[in-house]
């Protein structure tokens, strides 16, 4: 295996606070997905609801993957005012977050 | 956005126990990567070392993504004797694990 050329991915595990209105969560997801259209270094965005049937999930409700062509791209995204505003708007609704950056390998 | 057709992904955040020999970790990674050649429903496998510079990572050292064409494929993999043997061999070296299954969306 080798690293995919320069790709940098950040995965977030998120638990929304109990009682967060579904409409608010849907708005957050829509706004988050739309960042790919607004912040150039963000190359792809995927999410999924936790559907685990094996219980190692620690109550996280959602997974988000954001992928960049380089560490510089991630840094630019992280500091981008549209992203920081999105984070500021979203944080009050989050019970807990884990986020990890990695350079995904590809199988050869 | 919509869900990718039937894809089911499981992401694992792992922290190897302090003191695990590097050679043992490398052997685990090699054996894990090789499952894609041995277990038919496992369609893709990626991993990456944690390279986070923003500290929301709770000390996890590695991320693994395994992707299947269906929930049935994941179930078949989970119960496959090669996978269960791999898990049994690996577990003693793990300090902590979070694993979440989701159906990744695609942007439209």
JSON list of C-alpha atoms in Angstrom, two decimals:
[
{"chain": "A", "resi": 1, "resn": "UNK", "atom": "CA", "xyz": [0.00, 0.00, 0.00]},
{"chain": "A", "resi": 2, "resn": "UNK", "atom": "CA", "xyz": [1.02, 3.60, -0.52]},
{"chain": "A", "resi": 3, "resn": "UNK", "atom": "CA", "xyz": [-0.45, 6.97, 0.30]},
{"chain": "A", "resi": 4, "resn": "UNK", "atom": "CA", "xyz": [-2.89, 8.45, -2.16]},
{"chain": "A", "resi": 5, "resn": "UNK", "atom": "CA", "xyz": [-1.04, 11.31, -3.80]},
{"chain": "A", "resi": 6, "resn": "UNK", "atom": "CA", "xyz": [-1.16, 14.14, -1.33]},
{"chain": "A", "resi": 7, "resn": "UNK", "atom": "CA", "xyz": [-4.76, 13.52, -0.24]},
{"chain": "A", "resi": 8, "resn": "UNK", "atom": "CA", "xyz": [-5.54, 14.67, 3.27]},
{"chain": "A", "resi": 9, "resn": "UNK", "atom": "CA", "xyz": [-8.79, 13.62, 4.91]},
{"chain": "A", "resi": 10, "resn": "UNK", "atom": "CA", "xyz": [-10.36, 14.72, 8.15]},
{"chain": "A", "resi": 11, "resn": "UNK", "atom": "CA", "xyz": [-13.01, 12.53, 9.72]},
{"chain": "A", "resi": 12, "resn": "UNK", "atom": "CA", "xyz": [-15.36, 13.89, 12.37]},
{"chain": "A", "resi": 13, "resn": "UNK", "atom": "CA", "xyz": [-17.48, 11.80, 14.69]},
{"chain": "A", "resi": 14, "resn": "UNK", "atom": "CA", "xyz": [-20.26, 13.93, 16.08]},
{"chain": "A", "resi": 15, "resn": "UNK", "atom": "CA", "xyz": [-23.04, 13.54, 18.61]},
{"chain": "A", "resi": 16, "resn": "UNK", "atom": "CA", "xyz": [-25.73, 16.18, 18.37]},
{"chain": "A", "resi": 17, "resn": "UNK", "atom": "CA", "xyz": [-27.17, 17.29, 21.68]},
{"chain": "A", "resi": 18, "resn": "UNK", "atom": "CA", "xyz": [-30.31, 15.48, 22.71]},
{"chain": "A", "resi": 19, "resn": "UNK", "atom": "CA", "xyz": [-33.29, 17.68, 21.91]},
{"chain": "A", "resi": 20, "resn": "UNK", "atom": "CA", "xyz": [-31.71, 19.44, 18.93]},
{"chain": "A", "resi": 21, "resn": "UNK", "atom": "CA", "xyz": [-34.63, 20.01, 16.55]},
{"chain": "A", "resi": 22, "resn": "UNK", "atom": "CA", "xyz": [-34.45, 17.77, 13.48]},
{"chain": "A", "resi": 23, "resn": "UNK", "atom": "CA", "xyz": [-34.97, 20.83, 11.26]},
{"chain": "A", "resi": 24, "resn": "UNK", "atom": "CA", "xyz": [-31.90, 22.46, 12.83]},
{"chain": "A", "resi": 25, "resn": "UNK", "atom": "CA", "xyz": [-29.82, 19.33, 12.23]},
{"chain": "A", "resi": 26, "resn": "UNK", "atom": "CA", "xyz": [-30.98, 19.17, 8.62]},
{"chain": "A", "resi": 27, "resn": "UNK", "atom": "CA", "xyz": [-30.06, 22.83, 8.14]},
{"chain": "A", "resi": 28, "resn": "UNK", "atom": "CA", "xyz": [-26.58, 22.18, 9.58]},
{"chain": "A", "resi": 29, "resn": "UNK", "atom": "CA", "xyz": [-26.07, 19.20, 7.26]},
{"chain": "A", "resi": 30, "resn": "UNK", "atom": "CA", "xyz": [-27.21, 21.23, 4.25]},
{"chain": "A", "resi": 31, "resn": "UNK", "atom": "CA", "xyz": [-24.91, 24.12, 5.13]},
{"chain": "A", "resi": 32, "resn": "UNK", "atom": "CA", "xyz": [-22.02, 21.76, 5.80]},
{"chain": "A", "resi": 33, "resn": "UNK", "atom": "CA", "xyz": [-22.47, 19.96, 2.48]},
{"chain": "A", "resi": 34, "resn": "UNK", "atom": "CA", "xyz": [-22.58, 23.31, 0.72]},
{"chain": "A", "resi": 35, "resn": "UNK", "atom": "CA", "xyz": [-19.09, 24.25, 1.93]},
{"chain": "A", "resi": 36, "resn": "UNK", "atom": "CA", "xyz": [-17.73, 22.13, -0.92]},
{"chain": "A", "resi": 37, "resn": "UNK", "atom": "CA", "xyz": [-19.20, 24.72, -3.30]},
{"chain": "A", "resi": 38, "resn": "UNK", "atom": "CA", "xyz": [-17.85, 27.70, -1.37]},
{"chain": "A", "resi": 39, "resn": "UNK", "atom": "CA", "xyz": [-14.33, 26.78, -0.23]},
{"chain": "A", "resi": 40, "resn": "UNK", "atom": "CA", "xyz": [-12.07, 25.80, -3.10]},
{"chain": "A", "resi": 41, "resn": "UNK", "atom": "CA", "xyz": [-9.57, 23.55, -1.29]},
{"chain": "A", "resi": 42, "resn": "UNK", "atom": "CA", "xyz": [-12.41, 21.32, 0.00]},
{"chain": "A", "resi": 43, "resn": "UNK", "atom": "CA", "xyz": [-12.51, 18.63, -2.71]},
{"chain": "A", "resi": 44, "resn": "UNK", "atom": "CA", "xyz": [-15.08, 16.22, -1.37]},
{"chain": "A", "resi": 45, "resn": "UNK", "atom": "CA", "xyz": [-17.55, 15.90, 1.45]},
{"chain": "A", "resi": 46, "resn": "UNK", "atom": "CA", "xyz": [-19.44, 12.84, 2.64]},
{"chain": "A", "resi": 47, "resn": "UNK", "atom": "CA", "xyz": [-21.50, 12.11, 5.68]},
{"chain": "A", "resi": 48, "resn": "UNK", "atom": "CA", "xyz": [-23.59, 9.33, 7.07]},
{"chain": "A", "resi": 49, "resn": "UNK", "atom": "CA", "xyz": [-25.82, 8.65, 10.02]},
{"chain": "A", "resi": 50, "resn": "UNK", "atom": "CA", "xyz": [-24.57, 6.07, 12.46]},
{"chain": "A", "resi": 51, "resn": "UNK", "atom": "CA", "xyz": [-26.28, 2.77, 11.60]},
{"chain": "A", "resi": 52, "resn": "UNK", "atom": "CA", "xyz": [-23.99, 0.54, 13.68]},
{"chain": "A", "resi": 53, "resn": "UNK", "atom": "CA", "xyz": [-25.29, -2.74, 14.95]},
{"chain": "A", "resi": 54, "resn": "UNK", "atom": "CA", "xyz": [-22.00, -3.59, 16.71]},
{"chain": "A", "resi": 55, "resn": "UNK", "atom": "CA", "xyz": [-21.74, -1.42, 19.79]},
{"chain": "A", "resi": 56, "resn": "UNK", "atom": "CA", "xyz": [-18.38, 0.31, 19.68]},
{"chain": "A", "resi": 57, "resn": "UNK", "atom": "CA", "xyz": [-19.87, 3.65, 18.65]},
{"chain": "A", "resi": 58, "resn": "UNK", "atom": "CA", "xyz": [-19.90, 5.51, 22.00]},
{"chain": "A", "resi": 59, "resn": "UNK", "atom": "CA", "xyz": [-23.17, 7.20, 21.08]},
{"chain": "A", "resi": 60, "resn": "UNK", "atom": "CA", "xyz": [-21.88, 9.23, 18.14]},
{"chain": "A", "resi": 61, "resn": "UNK", "atom": "CA", "xyz": [-24.73, 10.00, 15.75]},
{"chain": "A", "resi": 62, "resn": "UNK", "atom": "CA", "xyz": [-23.00, 11.16, 12.57]},
{"chain": "A", "resi": 63, "resn": "UNK", "atom": "CA", "xyz": [-19.77, 10.74, 10.62]},
{"chain": "A", "resi": 64, "resn": "UNK", "atom": "CA", "xyz": [-18.37, 13.44, 8.31]},
{"chain": "A", "resi": 65, "resn": "UNK", "atom": "CA", "xyz": [-15.43, 13.08, 5.92]},
{"chain": "A", "resi": 66, "resn": "UNK", "atom": "CA", "xyz": [-13.82, 16.13, 4.33]},
{"chain": "A", "resi": 67, "resn": "UNK", "atom": "CA", "xyz": [-11.00, 15.60, 1.83]},
{"chain": "A", "resi": 68, "resn": "UNK", "atom": "CA", "xyz": [-8.33, 17.96, 0.52]},
{"chain": "A", "resi": 69, "resn": "UNK", "atom": "CA", "xyz": [-5.52, 17.73, -2.00]},
{"chain": "A", "resi": 70, "resn": "UNK", "atom": "CA", "xyz": [-2.92, 18.78, 0.56]},
{"chain": "A", "resi": 71, "resn": "UNK", "atom": "CA", "xyz": [-2.29, 19.75, 4.15]},
{"chain": "A", "resi": 72, "resn": "UNK", "atom": "CA", "xyz": [-2.13, 23.34, 2.94]},
{"chain": "A", "resi": 73, "resn": "UNK", "atom": "CA", "xyz": [-5.64, 22.96, 1.54]},
{"chain": "A", "resi": 74, "resn": "UNK", "atom": "CA", "xyz": [-6.92, 21.75, 4.90]},
{"chain": "A", "resi": 75, "resn": "UNK", "atom": "CA", "xyz": [-5.20, 24.65, 6.66]},
{"chain": "A", "resi": 76, "resn": "UNK", "atom": "CA", "xyz": [-6.76, 27.12, 4.22]},
{"chain": "A", "resi": 77, "resn": "UNK", "atom": "CA", "xyz": [-10.19, 25.54, 4.79]},
{"chain": "A", "resi": 78, "resn": "UNK", "atom": "CA", "xyz": [-9.77, 25.53, 8.56]},
{"chain": "A", "resi": 79, "resn": "UNK", "atom": "CA", "xyz": [-9.05, 29.26, 8.61]},
{"chain": "A", "resi": 80, "resn": "UNK", "atom": "CA", "xyz": [-11.56, 30.21, 5.92]},
{"chain": "A", "resi": 81, "resn": "UNK", "atom": "CA", "xyz": [-14.11, 32.70, 7.30]},
{"chain": "A", "resi": 82, "resn": "UNK", "atom": "CA", "xyz": [-17.06, 30.75, 5.83]},
{"chain": "A", "resi": 83, "resn": "UNK", "atom": "CA", "xyz": [-15.83, 27.61, 7.64]},
{"chain": "A", "resi": 84, "resn": "UNK", "atom": "CA", "xyz": [-15.16, 29.37, 10.93]},
{"chain": "A", "resi": 85, "resn": "UNK", "atom": "CA", "xyz": [-18.62, 30.96, 10.80]},
{"chain": "A", "resi": 86, "resn": "UNK", "atom": "CA", "xyz": [-20.18, 27.53, 10.08]},
{"chain": "A", "resi": 87, "resn": "UNK", "atom": "CA", "xyz": [-18.29, 26.03, 13.03]},
{"chain": "A", "resi": 88, "resn": "UNK", "atom": "CA", "xyz": [-19.38, 28.86, 15.32]},
{"chain": "A", "resi": 89, "resn": "UNK", "atom": "CA", "xyz": [-23.04, 28.40, 14.32]},
{"chain": "A", "resi": 90, "resn": "UNK", "atom": "CA", "xyz": [-22.87, 24.61, 14.73]},
{"chain": "A", "resi": 91, "resn": "UNK", "atom": "CA", "xyz": [-20.89, 24.15, 17.95]},
{"chain": "A", "resi": 92, "resn": "UNK", "atom": "CA", "xyz": [-23.76, 24.98, 20.34]},
{"chain": "A", "resi": 93, "resn": "UNK", "atom": "CA", "xyz": [-25.68, 21.95, 19.03]},
{"chain": "A", "resi": 94, "resn": "UNK", "atom": "CA", "xyz": [-22.87, 19.43, 19.54]},
{"chain": "A", "resi": 95, "resn": "UNK", "atom": "CA", "xyz": [-22.66, 17.20, 22.57]},
{"chain": "A", "resi": 96, "resn": "UNK", "atom": "CA", "xyz": [-19.26, 15.76, 21.57]},
{"chain": "A", "resi": 97, "resn": "UNK", "atom": "CA", "xyz": [-16.85, 15.64, 18.66]},
{"chain": "A", "resi": 98, "resn": "UNK", "atom": "CA", "xyz": [-13.77, 13.65, 17.74]},
{"chain": "A", "resi": 99, "resn": "UNK", "atom": "CA", "xyz": [-11.86, 14.77, 14.66]},
{"chain": "A", "resi": 100, "resn": "UNK", "atom": "CA", "xyz": [-8.76, 13.15, 13.18]},
{"chain": "A", "resi": 101, "resn": "UNK", "atom": "CA", "xyz": [-6.69, 14.12, 10.15]},
{"chain": "A", "resi": 102, "resn": "UNK", "atom": "CA", "xyz": [-4.96, 11.44, 8.11]},
{"chain": "A", "resi": 103, "resn": "UNK", "atom": "CA", "xyz": [-3.47, 10.75, 4.70]},
{"chain": "A", "resi": 104, "resn": "UNK", "atom": "CA", "xyz": [-5.47, 7.78, 3.39]},
{"chain": "A", "resi": 105, "resn": "UNK", "atom": "CA", "xyz": [-3.52, 4.93, 1.87]},
{"chain": "A", "resi": 106, "resn": "UNK", "atom": "CA", "xyz": [-4.49, 3.15, -1.28]},
{"chain": "A", "resi": 107, "resn": "UNK", "atom": "CA", "xyz": [-4.06, -0.57, -1.79]},
{"chain": "A", "resi": 108, "resn": "UNK", "atom": "CA", "xyz": [-1.60, -1.60, -4.46]},
{"chain": "B", "resi": 1, "resn": "UNK", "atom": "CA", "xyz": [-27.19, 15.04, -1.55]},
{"chain": "B", "resi": 2, "resn": "UNK", "atom": "CA", "xyz": [-28.21, 11.40, -1.68]},
{"chain": "B", "resi": 3, "resn": "UNK", "atom": "CA", "xyz": [-26.79, 8.15, -0.42]},
{"chain": "B", "resi": 4, "resn": "UNK", "atom": "CA", "xyz": [-24.23, 6.39, -2.58]},
{"chain": "B", "resi": 5, "resn": "UNK", "atom": "CA", "xyz": [-25.98, 3.34, -3.99]},
{"chain": "B", "resi": 6, "resn": "UNK", "atom": "CA", "xyz": [-25.95, 0.83, -1.18]},
{"chain": "B", "resi": 7, "resn": "UNK", "atom": "CA", "xyz": [-22.41, 1.55, -0.01]},
{"chain": "B", "resi": 8, "resn": "UNK", "atom": "CA", "xyz": [-21.82, 0.82, 3.64]},
{"chain": "B", "resi": 9, "resn": "UNK", "atom": "CA", "xyz": [-18.66, 2.07, 5.32]},
{"chain": "B", "resi": 10, "resn": "UNK", "atom": "CA", "xyz": [-17.28, 1.33, 8.75]},
{"chain": "B", "resi": 11, "resn": "UNK", "atom": "CA", "xyz": [-14.70, 3.72, 10.19]},
{"chain": "B", "resi": 12, "resn": "UNK", "atom": "CA", "xyz": [-12.51, 2.66, 13.09]},
{"chain": "B", "resi": 13, "resn": "UNK", "atom": "CA", "xyz": [-10.51, 5.03, 15.27]},
{"chain": "B", "resi": 14, "resn": "UNK", "atom": "CA", "xyz": [-7.82, 3.07, 17.04]},
{"chain": "B", "resi": 15, "resn": "UNK", "atom": "CA", "xyz": [-5.18, 3.75, 19.66]},
{"chain": "B", "resi": 16, "resn": "UNK", "atom": "CA", "xyz": [-2.48, 1.12, 19.87]},
{"chain": "B", "resi": 17, "resn": "UNK", "atom": "CA", "xyz": [-1.23, 0.41, 23.36]},
{"chain": "B", "resi": 18, "resn": "UNK", "atom": "CA", "xyz": [1.87, 2.34, 24.34]},
{"chain": "B", "resi": 19, "resn": "UNK", "atom": "CA", "xyz": [4.88, 0.08, 23.96]},
{"chain": "B", "resi": 20, "resn": "UNK", "atom": "CA", "xyz": [3.46, -2.03, 21.11]},
{"chain": "B", "resi": 21, "resn": "UNK", "atom": "CA", "xyz": [6.50, -2.85, 18.96]},
{"chain": "B", "resi": 22, "resn": "UNK", "atom": "CA", "xyz": [6.49, -1.00, 15.66]},
{"chain": "B", "resi": 23, "resn": "UNK", "atom": "CA", "xyz": [7.13, -4.27, 13.83]},
{"chain": "B", "resi": 24, "resn": "UNK", "atom": "CA", "xyz": [3.96, -5.73, 15.41]},
{"chain": "B", "resi": 25, "resn": "UNK", "atom": "CA", "xyz": [1.92, -2.69, 14.35]},
{"chain": "B", "resi": 26, "resn": "UNK", "atom": "CA", "xyz": [3.29, -2.96, 10.82]},
{"chain": "B", "resi": 27, "resn": "UNK", "atom": "CA", "xyz": [2.38, -6.64, 10.72]},
{"chain": "B", "resi": 28, "resn": "UNK", "atom": "CA", "xyz": [-1.16, -5.84, 11.88]},
{"chain": "B", "resi": 29, "resn": "UNK", "atom": "CA", "xyz": [-1.53, -3.16, 9.21]},
{"chain": "B", "resi": 30, "resn": "UNK", "atom": "CA", "xyz": [-0.24, -5.51, 6.52]},
{"chain": "B", "resi": 31, "resn": "UNK", "atom": "CA", "xyz": [-2.60, -8.30, 7.60]},
{"chain": "B", "resi": 32, "resn": "UNK", "atom": "CA", "xyz": [-5.51, -5.88, 7.85]},
{"chain": "B", "resi": 33, "resn": "UNK", "atom": "CA", "xyz": [-4.87, -4.47, 4.37]},
{"chain": "B", "resi": 34, "resn": "UNK", "atom": "CA", "xyz": [-4.68, -8.01, 3.02]},
{"chain": "B", "resi": 35, "resn": "UNK", "atom": "CA", "xyz": [-8.24, -8.81, 4.14]},
{"chain": "B", "resi": 36, "resn": "UNK", "atom": "CA", "xyz": [-9.44, -7.02, 1.00]},
{"chain": "B", "resi": 37, "resn": "UNK", "atom": "CA", "xyz": [-7.86, -9.88, -0.98]},
{"chain": "B", "resi": 38, "resn": "UNK", "atom": "CA", "xyz": [-9.31, -12.61, 1.20]},
{"chain": "B", "resi": 39, "resn": "UNK", "atom": "CA", "xyz": [-12.88, -11.57, 2.04]},
{"chain": "B", "resi": 40, "resn": "UNK", "atom": "CA", "xyz": [-14.98, -10.95, -1.05]},
{"chain": "B", "resi": 41, "resn": "UNK", "atom": "CA", "xyz": [-17.57, -8.51, 0.36]},
{"chain": "B", "resi": 42, "resn": "UNK", "atom": "CA", "xyz": [-14.80, -6.14, 1.53]},
{"chain": "B", "resi": 43, "resn": "UNK", "atom": "CA", "xyz": [-14.56, -3.80, -1.45]},
{"chain": "B", "resi": 44, "resn": "UNK", "atom": "CA", "xyz": [-12.05, -1.21, -0.27]},
{"chain": "B", "resi": 45, "resn": "UNK", "atom": "CA", "xyz": [-9.73, -0.58, 2.63]},
{"chain": "B", "resi": 46, "resn": "UNK", "atom": "CA", "xyz": [-7.91, 2.60, 3.55]},
{"chain": "B", "resi": 47, "resn": "UNK", "atom": "CA", "xyz": [-6.02, 3.67, 6.60]},
{"chain": "B", "resi": 48, "resn": "UNK", "atom": "CA", "xyz": [-4.02, 6.62, 7.75]},
{"chain": "B", "resi": 49, "resn": "UNK", "atom": "CA", "xyz": [-1.94, 7.61, 10.72]},
{"chain": "B", "resi": 50, "resn": "UNK", "atom": "CA", "xyz": [-3.30, 10.47, 12.78]},
{"chain": "B", "resi": 51, "resn": "UNK", "atom": "CA", "xyz": [-1.53, 13.66, 11.64]},
{"chain": "B", "resi": 52, "resn": "UNK", "atom": "CA", "xyz": [-3.93, 16.09, 13.31]},
{"chain": "B", "resi": 53, "resn": "UNK", "atom": "CA", "xyz": [-2.69, 19.52, 14.25]},
{"chain": "B", "resi": 54, "resn": "UNK", "atom": "CA", "xyz": [-6.05, 20.56, 15.73]},
{"chain": "B", "resi": 55, "resn": "UNK", "atom": "CA", "xyz": [-6.50, 18.76, 19.03]},
{"chain": "B", "resi": 56, "resn": "UNK", "atom": "CA", "xyz": [-9.85, 17.03, 18.93]},
{"chain": "B", "resi": 57, "resn": "UNK", "atom": "CA", "xyz": [-8.33, 13.59, 18.39]},
{"chain": "B", "resi": 58, "resn": "UNK", "atom": "CA", "xyz": [-8.48, 12.13, 21.93]},
{"chain": "B", "resi": 59, "resn": "UNK", "atom": "CA", "xyz": [-5.17, 10.35, 21.38]},
{"chain": "B", "resi": 60, "resn": "UNK", "atom": "CA", "xyz": [-6.30, 7.98, 18.63]},
{"chain": "B", "resi": 61, "resn": "UNK", "atom": "CA", "xyz": [-3.32, 6.96, 16.49]},
{"chain": "B", "resi": 62, "resn": "UNK", "atom": "CA", "xyz": [-4.89, 5.43, 13.39]},
{"chain": "B", "resi": 63, "resn": "UNK", "atom": "CA", "xyz": [-8.01, 5.61, 11.22]},
{"chain": "B", "resi": 64, "resn": "UNK", "atom": "CA", "xyz": [-9.28, 2.66, 9.18]},
{"chain": "B", "resi": 65, "resn": "UNK", "atom": "CA", "xyz": [-12.08, 2.72, 6.60]},
{"chain": "B", "resi": 66, "resn": "UNK", "atom": "CA", "xyz": [-13.62, -0.49, 5.29]},
{"chain": "B", "resi": 67, "resn": "UNK", "atom": "CA", "xyz": [-16.29, -0.25, 2.61]},
{"chain": "B", "resi": 68, "resn": "UNK", "atom": "CA", "xyz": [-18.90, -2.75, 1.45]},
{"chain": "B", "resi": 69, "resn": "UNK", "atom": "CA", "xyz": [-21.58, -2.83, -1.23]},
{"chain": "B", "resi": 70, "resn": "UNK", "atom": "CA", "xyz": [-24.29, -3.58, 1.28]},
{"chain": "B", "resi": 71, "resn": "UNK", "atom": "CA", "xyz": [-25.13, -4.12, 4.95]},
{"chain": "B", "resi": 72, "resn": "UNK", "atom": "CA", "xyz": [-25.24, -7.83, 4.14]},
{"chain": "B", "resi": 73, "resn": "UNK", "atom": "CA", "xyz": [-21.65, -7.61, 2.89]},
{"chain": "B", "resi": 74, "resn": "UNK", "atom": "CA", "xyz": [-20.57, -6.01, 6.15]},
{"chain": "B", "resi": 75, "resn": "UNK", "atom": "CA", "xyz": [-22.37, -8.70, 8.14]},
{"chain": "B", "resi": 76, "resn": "UNK", "atom": "CA", "xyz": [-20.70, -11.43, 6.09]},
{"chain": "B", "resi": 77, "resn": "UNK", "atom": "CA", "xyz": [-17.29, -9.80, 6.65]},
{"chain": "B", "resi": 78, "resn": "UNK", "atom": "CA", "xyz": [-17.92, -9.34, 10.38]},
{"chain": "B", "resi": 79, "resn": "UNK", "atom": "CA", "xyz": [-18.66, -13.04, 10.80]},
{"chain": "B", "resi": 80, "resn": "UNK", "atom": "CA", "xyz": [-15.99, -14.30, 8.39]},
{"chain": "B", "resi": 81, "resn": "UNK", "atom": "CA", "xyz": [-13.53, -16.60, 10.18]},
{"chain": "B", "resi": 82, "resn": "UNK", "atom": "CA", "xyz": [-10.50, -14.81, 8.66]},
{"chain": "B", "resi": 83, "resn": "UNK", "atom": "CA", "xyz": [-11.81, -11.50, 10.02]},
{"chain": "B", "resi": 84, "resn": "UNK", "atom": "CA", "xyz": [-12.68, -12.88, 13.44]},
{"chain": "B", "resi": 85, "resn": "UNK", "atom": "CA", "xyz": [-9.21, -14.46, 13.69]},
{"chain": "B", "resi": 86, "resn": "UNK", "atom": "CA", "xyz": [-7.61, -11.13, 12.65]},
{"chain": "B", "resi": 87, "resn": "UNK", "atom": "CA", "xyz": [-9.66, -9.32, 15.31]},
{"chain": "B", "resi": 88, "resn": "UNK", "atom": "CA", "xyz": [-8.69, -11.84, 17.96]},
{"chain": "B", "resi": 89, "resn": "UNK", "atom": "CA", "xyz": [-4.99, -11.50, 17.12]},
{"chain": "B", "resi": 90, "resn": "UNK", "atom": "CA", "xyz": [-5.16, -7.70, 17.08]},
{"chain": "B", "resi": 91, "resn": "UNK", "atom": "CA", "xyz": [-7.31, -6.87, 20.11]},
{"chain": "B", "resi": 92, "resn": "UNK", "atom": "CA", "xyz": [-4.57, -7.40, 22.73]},
{"chain": "B", "resi": 93, "resn": "UNK", "atom": "CA", "xyz": [-2.57, -4.54, 21.18]},
{"chain": "B", "resi": 94, "resn": "UNK", "atom": "CA", "xyz": [-5.40, -2.00, 21.23]},
{"chain": "B", "resi": 95, "resn": "UNK", "atom": "CA", "xyz": [-5.77, 0.58, 23.98]},
{"chain": "B", "resi": 96, "resn": "UNK", "atom": "CA", "xyz": [-9.12, 1.86, 22.65]},
{"chain": "B", "resi": 97, "resn": "UNK", "atom": "CA", "xyz": [-11.37, 1.65, 19.60]},
{"chain": "B", "resi": 98, "resn": "UNK", "atom": "CA", "xyz": [-14.38, 3.52, 18.31]},
{"chain": "B", "resi": 99, "resn": "UNK", "atom": "CA", "xyz": [-16.14, 2.04, 15.28]},
{"chain": "B", "resi": 100, "resn": "UNK", "atom": "CA", "xyz": [-19.14, 3.47, 13.46]},
{"chain": "B", "resi": 101, "resn": "UNK", "atom": "CA", "xyz": [-21.04, 2.16, 10.46]},
{"chain": "B", "resi": 102, "resn": "UNK", "atom": "CA", "xyz": [-22.66, 4.59, 8.03]},
{"chain": "B", "resi": 103, "resn": "UNK", "atom": "CA", "xyz": [-23.95, 4.86, 4.49]},
{"chain": "B", "resi": 104, "resn": "UNK", "atom": "CA", "xyz": [-21.88, 7.66, 2.98]},
{"chain": "B", "resi": 105, "resn": "UNK", "atom": "CA", "xyz": [-23.75, 10.31, 1.03]},
{"chain": "B", "resi": 106, "resn": "UNK", "atom": "CA", "xyz": [-22.62, 11.67, -2.28]},
{"chain": "B", "resi": 107, "resn": "UNK", "atom": "CA", "xyz": [-23.02, 15.30, -3.27]},
{"chain": "B", "resi": 108, "resn": "UNK", "atom": "CA", "xyz": [-25.31, 15.99, -6.19]}
]
